[in-house]
mmCIF file of C-alpha atoms in Angstrom:
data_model
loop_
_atom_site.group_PDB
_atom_site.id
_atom_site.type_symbol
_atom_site.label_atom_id
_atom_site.label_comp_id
_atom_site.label_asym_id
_atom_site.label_seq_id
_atom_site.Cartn_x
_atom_site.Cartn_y
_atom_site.Cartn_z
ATOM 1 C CA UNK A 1 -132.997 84.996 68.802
ATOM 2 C CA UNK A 2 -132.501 86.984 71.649
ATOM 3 C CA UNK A 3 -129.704 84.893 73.628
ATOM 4 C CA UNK A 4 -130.741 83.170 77.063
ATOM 5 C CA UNK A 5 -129.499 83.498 80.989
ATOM 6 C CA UNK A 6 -127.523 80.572 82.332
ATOM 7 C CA UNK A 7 -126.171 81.159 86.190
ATOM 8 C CA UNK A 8 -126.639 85.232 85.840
ATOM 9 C CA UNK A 9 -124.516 85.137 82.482
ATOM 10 C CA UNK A 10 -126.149 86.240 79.414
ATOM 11 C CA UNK A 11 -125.739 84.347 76.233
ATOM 12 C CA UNK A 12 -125.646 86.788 73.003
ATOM 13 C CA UNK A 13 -126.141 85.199 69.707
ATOM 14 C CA UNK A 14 -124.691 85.802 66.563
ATOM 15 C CA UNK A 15 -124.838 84.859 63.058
ATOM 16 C CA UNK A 16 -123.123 82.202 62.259
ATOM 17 C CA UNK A 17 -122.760 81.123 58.442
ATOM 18 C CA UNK A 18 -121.302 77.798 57.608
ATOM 19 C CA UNK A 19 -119.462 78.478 54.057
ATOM 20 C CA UNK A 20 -118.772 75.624 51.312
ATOM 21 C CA UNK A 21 -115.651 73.607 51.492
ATOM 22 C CA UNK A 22 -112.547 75.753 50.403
ATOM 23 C CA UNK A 23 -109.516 73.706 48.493
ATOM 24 C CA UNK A 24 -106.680 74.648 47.221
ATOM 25 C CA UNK A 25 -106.605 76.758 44.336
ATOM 26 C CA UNK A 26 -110.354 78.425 45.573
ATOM 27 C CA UNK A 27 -108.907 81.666 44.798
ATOM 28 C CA UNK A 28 -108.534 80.791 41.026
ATOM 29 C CA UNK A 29 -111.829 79.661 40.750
ATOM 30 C CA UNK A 30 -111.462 76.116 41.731
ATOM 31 C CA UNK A 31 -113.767 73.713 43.880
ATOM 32 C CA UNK A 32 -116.251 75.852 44.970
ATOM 33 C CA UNK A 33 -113.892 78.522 45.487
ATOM 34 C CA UNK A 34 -115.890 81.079 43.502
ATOM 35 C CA UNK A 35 -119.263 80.993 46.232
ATOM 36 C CA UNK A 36 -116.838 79.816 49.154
ATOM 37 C CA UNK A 37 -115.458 83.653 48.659
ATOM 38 C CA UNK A 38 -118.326 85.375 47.925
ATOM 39 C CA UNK A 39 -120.024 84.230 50.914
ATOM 40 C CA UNK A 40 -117.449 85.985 53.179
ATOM 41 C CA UNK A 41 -117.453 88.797 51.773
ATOM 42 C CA UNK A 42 -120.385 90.125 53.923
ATOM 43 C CA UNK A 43 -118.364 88.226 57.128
ATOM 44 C CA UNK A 44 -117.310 90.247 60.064
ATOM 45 C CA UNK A 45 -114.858 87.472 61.459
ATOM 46 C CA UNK A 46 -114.297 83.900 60.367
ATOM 47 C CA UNK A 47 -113.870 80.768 62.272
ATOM 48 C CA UNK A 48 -111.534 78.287 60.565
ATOM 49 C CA UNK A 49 -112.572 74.305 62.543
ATOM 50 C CA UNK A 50 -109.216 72.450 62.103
ATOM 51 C CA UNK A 51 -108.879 68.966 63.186
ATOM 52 C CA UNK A 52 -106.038 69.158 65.777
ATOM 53 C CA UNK A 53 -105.737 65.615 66.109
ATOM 54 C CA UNK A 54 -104.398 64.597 62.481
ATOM 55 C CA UNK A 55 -106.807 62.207 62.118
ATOM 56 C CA UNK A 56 -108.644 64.223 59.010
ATOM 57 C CA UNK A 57 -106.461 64.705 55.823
ATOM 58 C CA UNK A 58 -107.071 67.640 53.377
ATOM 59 C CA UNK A 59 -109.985 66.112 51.529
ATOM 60 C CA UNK A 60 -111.653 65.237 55.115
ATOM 61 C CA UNK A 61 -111.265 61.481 55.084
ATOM 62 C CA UNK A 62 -109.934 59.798 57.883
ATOM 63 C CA UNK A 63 -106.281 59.309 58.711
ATOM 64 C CA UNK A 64 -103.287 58.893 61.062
ATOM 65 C CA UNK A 65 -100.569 61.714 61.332
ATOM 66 C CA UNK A 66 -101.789 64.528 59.463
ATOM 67 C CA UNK A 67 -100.045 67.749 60.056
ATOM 68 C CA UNK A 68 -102.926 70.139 60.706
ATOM 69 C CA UNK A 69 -100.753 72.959 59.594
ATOM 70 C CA UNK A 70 -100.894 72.239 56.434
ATOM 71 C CA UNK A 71 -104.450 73.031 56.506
ATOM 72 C CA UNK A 72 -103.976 76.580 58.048
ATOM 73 C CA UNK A 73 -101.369 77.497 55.462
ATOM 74 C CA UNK A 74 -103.631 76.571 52.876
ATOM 75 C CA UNK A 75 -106.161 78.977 53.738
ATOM 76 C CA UNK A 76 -104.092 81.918 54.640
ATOM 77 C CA UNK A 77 -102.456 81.695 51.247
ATOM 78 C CA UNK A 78 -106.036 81.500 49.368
ATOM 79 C CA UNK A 79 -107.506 83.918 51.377
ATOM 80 C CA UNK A 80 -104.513 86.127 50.726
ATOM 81 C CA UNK A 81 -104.514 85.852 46.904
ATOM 82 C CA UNK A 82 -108.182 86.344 47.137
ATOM 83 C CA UNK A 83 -107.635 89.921 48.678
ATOM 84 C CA UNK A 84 -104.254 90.556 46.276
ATOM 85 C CA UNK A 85 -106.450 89.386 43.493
ATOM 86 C CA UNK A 86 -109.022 92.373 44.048
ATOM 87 C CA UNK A 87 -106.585 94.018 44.307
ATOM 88 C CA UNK A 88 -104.295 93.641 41.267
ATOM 89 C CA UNK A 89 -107.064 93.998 38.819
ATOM 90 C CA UNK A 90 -107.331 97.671 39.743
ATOM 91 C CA UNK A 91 -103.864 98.891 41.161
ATOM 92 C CA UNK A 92 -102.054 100.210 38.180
ATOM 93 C CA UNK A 93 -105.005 102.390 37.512
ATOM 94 C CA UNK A 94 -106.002 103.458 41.073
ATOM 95 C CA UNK A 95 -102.313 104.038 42.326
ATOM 96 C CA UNK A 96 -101.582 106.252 39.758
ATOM 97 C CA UNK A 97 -105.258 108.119 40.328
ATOM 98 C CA UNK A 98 -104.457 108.377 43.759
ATOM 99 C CA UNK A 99 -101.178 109.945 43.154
ATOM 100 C CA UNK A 100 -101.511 112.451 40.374
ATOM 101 C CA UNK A 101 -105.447 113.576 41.603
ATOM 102 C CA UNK A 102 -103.937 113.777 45.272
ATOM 103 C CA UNK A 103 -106.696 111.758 46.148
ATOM 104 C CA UNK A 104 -106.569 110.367 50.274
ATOM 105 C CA UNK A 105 -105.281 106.779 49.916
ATOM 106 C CA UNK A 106 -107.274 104.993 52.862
ATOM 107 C CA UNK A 107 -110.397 106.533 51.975
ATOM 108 C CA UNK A 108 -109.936 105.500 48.588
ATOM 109 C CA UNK A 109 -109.162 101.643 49.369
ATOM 110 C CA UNK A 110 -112.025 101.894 51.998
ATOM 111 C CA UNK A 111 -114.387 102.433 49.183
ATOM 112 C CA UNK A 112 -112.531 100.257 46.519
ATOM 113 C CA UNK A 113 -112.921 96.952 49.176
ATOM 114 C CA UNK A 114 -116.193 99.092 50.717
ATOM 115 C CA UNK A 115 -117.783 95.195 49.920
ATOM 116 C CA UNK A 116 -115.378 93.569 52.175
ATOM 117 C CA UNK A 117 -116.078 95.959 55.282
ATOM 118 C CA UNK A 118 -112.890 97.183 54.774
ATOM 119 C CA UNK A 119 -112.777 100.396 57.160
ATOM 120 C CA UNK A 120 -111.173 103.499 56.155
ATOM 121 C CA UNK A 121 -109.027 103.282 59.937
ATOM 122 C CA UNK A 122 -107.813 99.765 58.865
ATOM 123 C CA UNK A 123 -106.298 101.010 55.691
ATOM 124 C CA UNK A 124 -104.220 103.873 58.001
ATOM 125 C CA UNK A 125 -103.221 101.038 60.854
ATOM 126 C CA UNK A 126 -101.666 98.720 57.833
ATOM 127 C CA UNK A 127 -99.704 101.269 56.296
ATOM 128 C CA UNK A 128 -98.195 102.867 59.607
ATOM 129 C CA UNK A 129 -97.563 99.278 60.370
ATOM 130 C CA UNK A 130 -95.794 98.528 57.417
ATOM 131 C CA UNK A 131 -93.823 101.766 56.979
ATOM 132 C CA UNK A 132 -95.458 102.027 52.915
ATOM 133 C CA UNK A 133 -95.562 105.192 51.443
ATOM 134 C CA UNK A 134 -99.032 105.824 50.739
ATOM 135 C CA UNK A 135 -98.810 108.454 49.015
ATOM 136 C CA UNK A 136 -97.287 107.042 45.866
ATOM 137 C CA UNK A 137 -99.002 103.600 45.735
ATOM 138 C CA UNK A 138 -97.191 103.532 42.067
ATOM 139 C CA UNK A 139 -93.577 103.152 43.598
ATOM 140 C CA UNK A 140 -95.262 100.129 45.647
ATOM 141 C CA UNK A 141 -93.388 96.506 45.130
ATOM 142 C CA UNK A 142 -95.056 93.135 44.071
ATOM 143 C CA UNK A 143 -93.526 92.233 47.303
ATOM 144 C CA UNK A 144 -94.979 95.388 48.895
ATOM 145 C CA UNK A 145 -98.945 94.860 47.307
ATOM 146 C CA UNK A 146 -98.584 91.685 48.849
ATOM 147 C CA UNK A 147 -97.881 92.543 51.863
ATOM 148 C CA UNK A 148 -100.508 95.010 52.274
ATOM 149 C CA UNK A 149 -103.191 92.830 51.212
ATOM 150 C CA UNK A 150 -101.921 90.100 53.787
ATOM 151 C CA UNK A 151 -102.344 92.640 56.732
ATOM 152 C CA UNK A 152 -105.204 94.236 55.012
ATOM 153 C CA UNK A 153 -107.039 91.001 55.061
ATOM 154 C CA UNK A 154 -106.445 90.035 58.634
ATOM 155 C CA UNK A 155 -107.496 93.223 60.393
ATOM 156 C CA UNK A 156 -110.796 93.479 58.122
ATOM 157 C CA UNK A 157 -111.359 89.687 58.581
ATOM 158 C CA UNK A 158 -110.150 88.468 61.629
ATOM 159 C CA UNK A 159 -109.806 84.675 62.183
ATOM 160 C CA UNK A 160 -109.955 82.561 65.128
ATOM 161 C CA UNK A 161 -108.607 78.827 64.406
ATOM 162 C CA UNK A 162 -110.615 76.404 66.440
ATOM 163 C CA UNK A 163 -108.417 73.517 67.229
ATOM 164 C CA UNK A 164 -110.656 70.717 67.468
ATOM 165 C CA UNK A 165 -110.518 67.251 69.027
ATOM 166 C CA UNK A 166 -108.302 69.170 71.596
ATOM 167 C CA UNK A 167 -108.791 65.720 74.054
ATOM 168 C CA UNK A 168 -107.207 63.212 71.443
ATOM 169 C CA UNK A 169 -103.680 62.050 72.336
ATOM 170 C CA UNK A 170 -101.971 63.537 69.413
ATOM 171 C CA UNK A 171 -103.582 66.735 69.845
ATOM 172 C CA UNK A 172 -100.968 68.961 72.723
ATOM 173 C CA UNK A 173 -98.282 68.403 70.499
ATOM 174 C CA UNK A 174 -100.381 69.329 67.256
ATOM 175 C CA UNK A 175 -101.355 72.533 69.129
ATOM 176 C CA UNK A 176 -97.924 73.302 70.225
ATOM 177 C CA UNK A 177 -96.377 72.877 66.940
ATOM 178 C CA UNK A 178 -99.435 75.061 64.983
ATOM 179 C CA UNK A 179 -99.127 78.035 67.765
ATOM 180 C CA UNK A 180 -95.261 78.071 67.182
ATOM 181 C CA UNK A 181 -95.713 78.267 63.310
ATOM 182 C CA UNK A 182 -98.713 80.664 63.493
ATOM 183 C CA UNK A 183 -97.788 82.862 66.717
ATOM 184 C CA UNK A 184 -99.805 85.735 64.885
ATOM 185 C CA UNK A 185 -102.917 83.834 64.943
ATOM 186 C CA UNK A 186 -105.663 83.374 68.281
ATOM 187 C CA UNK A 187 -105.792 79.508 68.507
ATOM 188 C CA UNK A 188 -108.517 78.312 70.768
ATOM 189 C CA UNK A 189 -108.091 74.639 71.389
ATOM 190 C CA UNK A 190 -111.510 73.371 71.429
ATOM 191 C CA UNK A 191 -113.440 69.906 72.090
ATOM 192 C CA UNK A 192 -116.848 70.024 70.895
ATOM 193 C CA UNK A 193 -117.812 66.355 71.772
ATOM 194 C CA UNK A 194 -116.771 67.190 75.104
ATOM 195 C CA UNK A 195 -119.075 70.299 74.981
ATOM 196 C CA UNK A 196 -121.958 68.162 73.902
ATOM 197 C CA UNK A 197 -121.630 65.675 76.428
ATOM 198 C CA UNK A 198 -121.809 67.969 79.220
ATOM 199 C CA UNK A 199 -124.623 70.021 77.855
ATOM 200 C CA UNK A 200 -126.452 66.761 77.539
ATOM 201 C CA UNK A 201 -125.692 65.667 80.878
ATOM 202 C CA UNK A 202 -127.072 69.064 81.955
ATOM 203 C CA UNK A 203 -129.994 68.880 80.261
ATOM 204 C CA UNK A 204 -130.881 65.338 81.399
ATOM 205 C CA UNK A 205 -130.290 66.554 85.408
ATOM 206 C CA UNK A 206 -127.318 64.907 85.585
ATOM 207 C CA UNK A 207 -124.779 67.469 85.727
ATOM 208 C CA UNK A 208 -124.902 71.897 86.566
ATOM 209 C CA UNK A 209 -122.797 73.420 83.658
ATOM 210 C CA UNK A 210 -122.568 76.887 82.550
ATOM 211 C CA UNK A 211 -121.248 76.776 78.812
ATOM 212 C CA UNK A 212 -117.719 77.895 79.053
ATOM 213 C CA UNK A 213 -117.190 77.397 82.276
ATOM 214 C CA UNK A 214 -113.824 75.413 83.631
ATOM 215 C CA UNK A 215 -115.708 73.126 85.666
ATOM 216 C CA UNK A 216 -119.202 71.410 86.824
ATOM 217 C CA UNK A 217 -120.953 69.583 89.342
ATOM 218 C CA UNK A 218 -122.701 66.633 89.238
ATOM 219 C CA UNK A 219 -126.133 66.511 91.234
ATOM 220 C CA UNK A 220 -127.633 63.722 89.760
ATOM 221 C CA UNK A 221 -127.588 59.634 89.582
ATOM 222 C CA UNK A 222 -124.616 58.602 87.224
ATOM 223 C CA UNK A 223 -123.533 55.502 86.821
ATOM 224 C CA UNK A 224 -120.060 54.185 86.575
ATOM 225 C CA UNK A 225 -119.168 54.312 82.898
ATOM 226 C CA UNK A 226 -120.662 58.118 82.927
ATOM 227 C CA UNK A 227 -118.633 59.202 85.786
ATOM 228 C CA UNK A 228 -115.708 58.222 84.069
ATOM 229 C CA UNK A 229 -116.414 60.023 81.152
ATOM 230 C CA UNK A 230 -116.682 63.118 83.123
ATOM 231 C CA UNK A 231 -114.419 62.370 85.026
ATOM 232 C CA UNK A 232 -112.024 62.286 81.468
ATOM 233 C CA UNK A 233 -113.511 65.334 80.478
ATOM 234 C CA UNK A 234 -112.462 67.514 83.702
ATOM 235 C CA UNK A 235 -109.303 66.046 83.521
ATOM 236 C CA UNK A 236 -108.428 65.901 80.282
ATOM 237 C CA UNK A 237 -110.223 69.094 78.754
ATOM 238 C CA UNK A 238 -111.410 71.548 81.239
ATOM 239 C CA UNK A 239 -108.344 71.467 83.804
ATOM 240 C CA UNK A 240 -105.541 71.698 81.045
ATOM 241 C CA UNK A 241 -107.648 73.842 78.493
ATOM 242 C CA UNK A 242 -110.371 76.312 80.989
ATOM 243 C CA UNK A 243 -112.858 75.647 78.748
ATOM 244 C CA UNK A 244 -114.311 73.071 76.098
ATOM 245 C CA UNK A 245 -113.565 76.130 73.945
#
């Protein structure tokens, strides 16, 4: 695909891959944890679609009141043991190569995780931001390994959460309380059946909309029950949020 023009503003696609259903545990093997990993390791960022509303539980059934952070913590903490895991298997050996062969630490990593698109400049960012001694990986903590493969993991994968159902009632104070546990993370609060709607409404005349865009105009015959839903959708989703996300 080579993307399309909407207004004078180009449209660039990318590959998008939509992985199995992680649960808890995934990084032990669990679920489908085994392909859900190996299917990012060829990612260059990943997209994590949380329900912002509460209304899906863990196991995606419907519900009232669910605390979408739980779902967040659960897949930082797998996706960190999945990266500490690699990790572990090969760090008594490699630390001590490293240190008695003199060997250059982020170059060595870089080709160690080389499968993960782990650069050789991310390795040198994480350690100056963490203060480590690289240069005797040996002396390095439990605490320490952990740490490192926490930041190493978010610079080499970097994750947008996509707050979905941004326009249900629960959702502000969902988003609010997510963005105050997770101030690390880029949260974009998204609606996607307020997306469709107006791309439909475009595409049937009714409506000019620019994806993305904090507004629209409508040019065509709508009737009173689609005004109103427009109407909502400005309102509710495009004035508070700039965008459907």
């Amino acid at each position: 695909s080579k993307g399309y023009c909407v207004g004078g503003k180009r449209f660039v696609p990318v590959d998008l891959l939509d992985v199995a259903g992680l649960v808890e545990g995934a990084s032990e093997g669990k679920g489908l944890g085994n392909q859900f990993l190996s299917d990012l390791t060829s990612a260059d960022a990943l997209i994590h679609i949380v329900d912002i509303s509460g209304e899906t539980d863990a196991e995606g059934k419907e519900t009232k009141g669910y605390n979408p952070i739980n779902d967040v913590k659960m897949l930082e903490n797998e996706l960190d043991f999945w990266y500490l895991g690699i990790l572990s298997k090969v760090w008594k050996t490699f630390a001590k190569t490293v240190q008695t062969a003199k060997k250059e630490f982020a170059q060595s990593i870089a080709t160690q995780f080389s499968g993960l698109k782990v650069k050789e400049e991310d390795v040198k960012q994480v350690v100056l931001k963490l203060g480590y001694n690289s240069e005797k990986p040996a002396e390095w903590t439990e605490e320490q390994l952990k740490n490192f493969a926490h930041e190493l993991r978010h610079i080499s994968k970097p994750m947008i959460i996509a707050a979905n159902k941004i326009d249900m009632s629960s959702s502000q104070e969902n988003l609010r309380k997510l963005k105050e546990a997770y101030p690390e993370l880029i949260i974009i609060p998204c609606s996607a059946d307020s997306e469709l709607a107006l791309r439909e409404a475009h595409n049937a005349g009714l409506i000019n909309y620019v994806p993305g865009e904090n507004k629209f105009e409508i040019i065509g015959k709508v009737n009173d029950k689609q005004k109103t839903a427009l109407e909502n959708i400005q309102k509710n989703v495009l004035d508070i949020y700039g965008s459907t996300g």
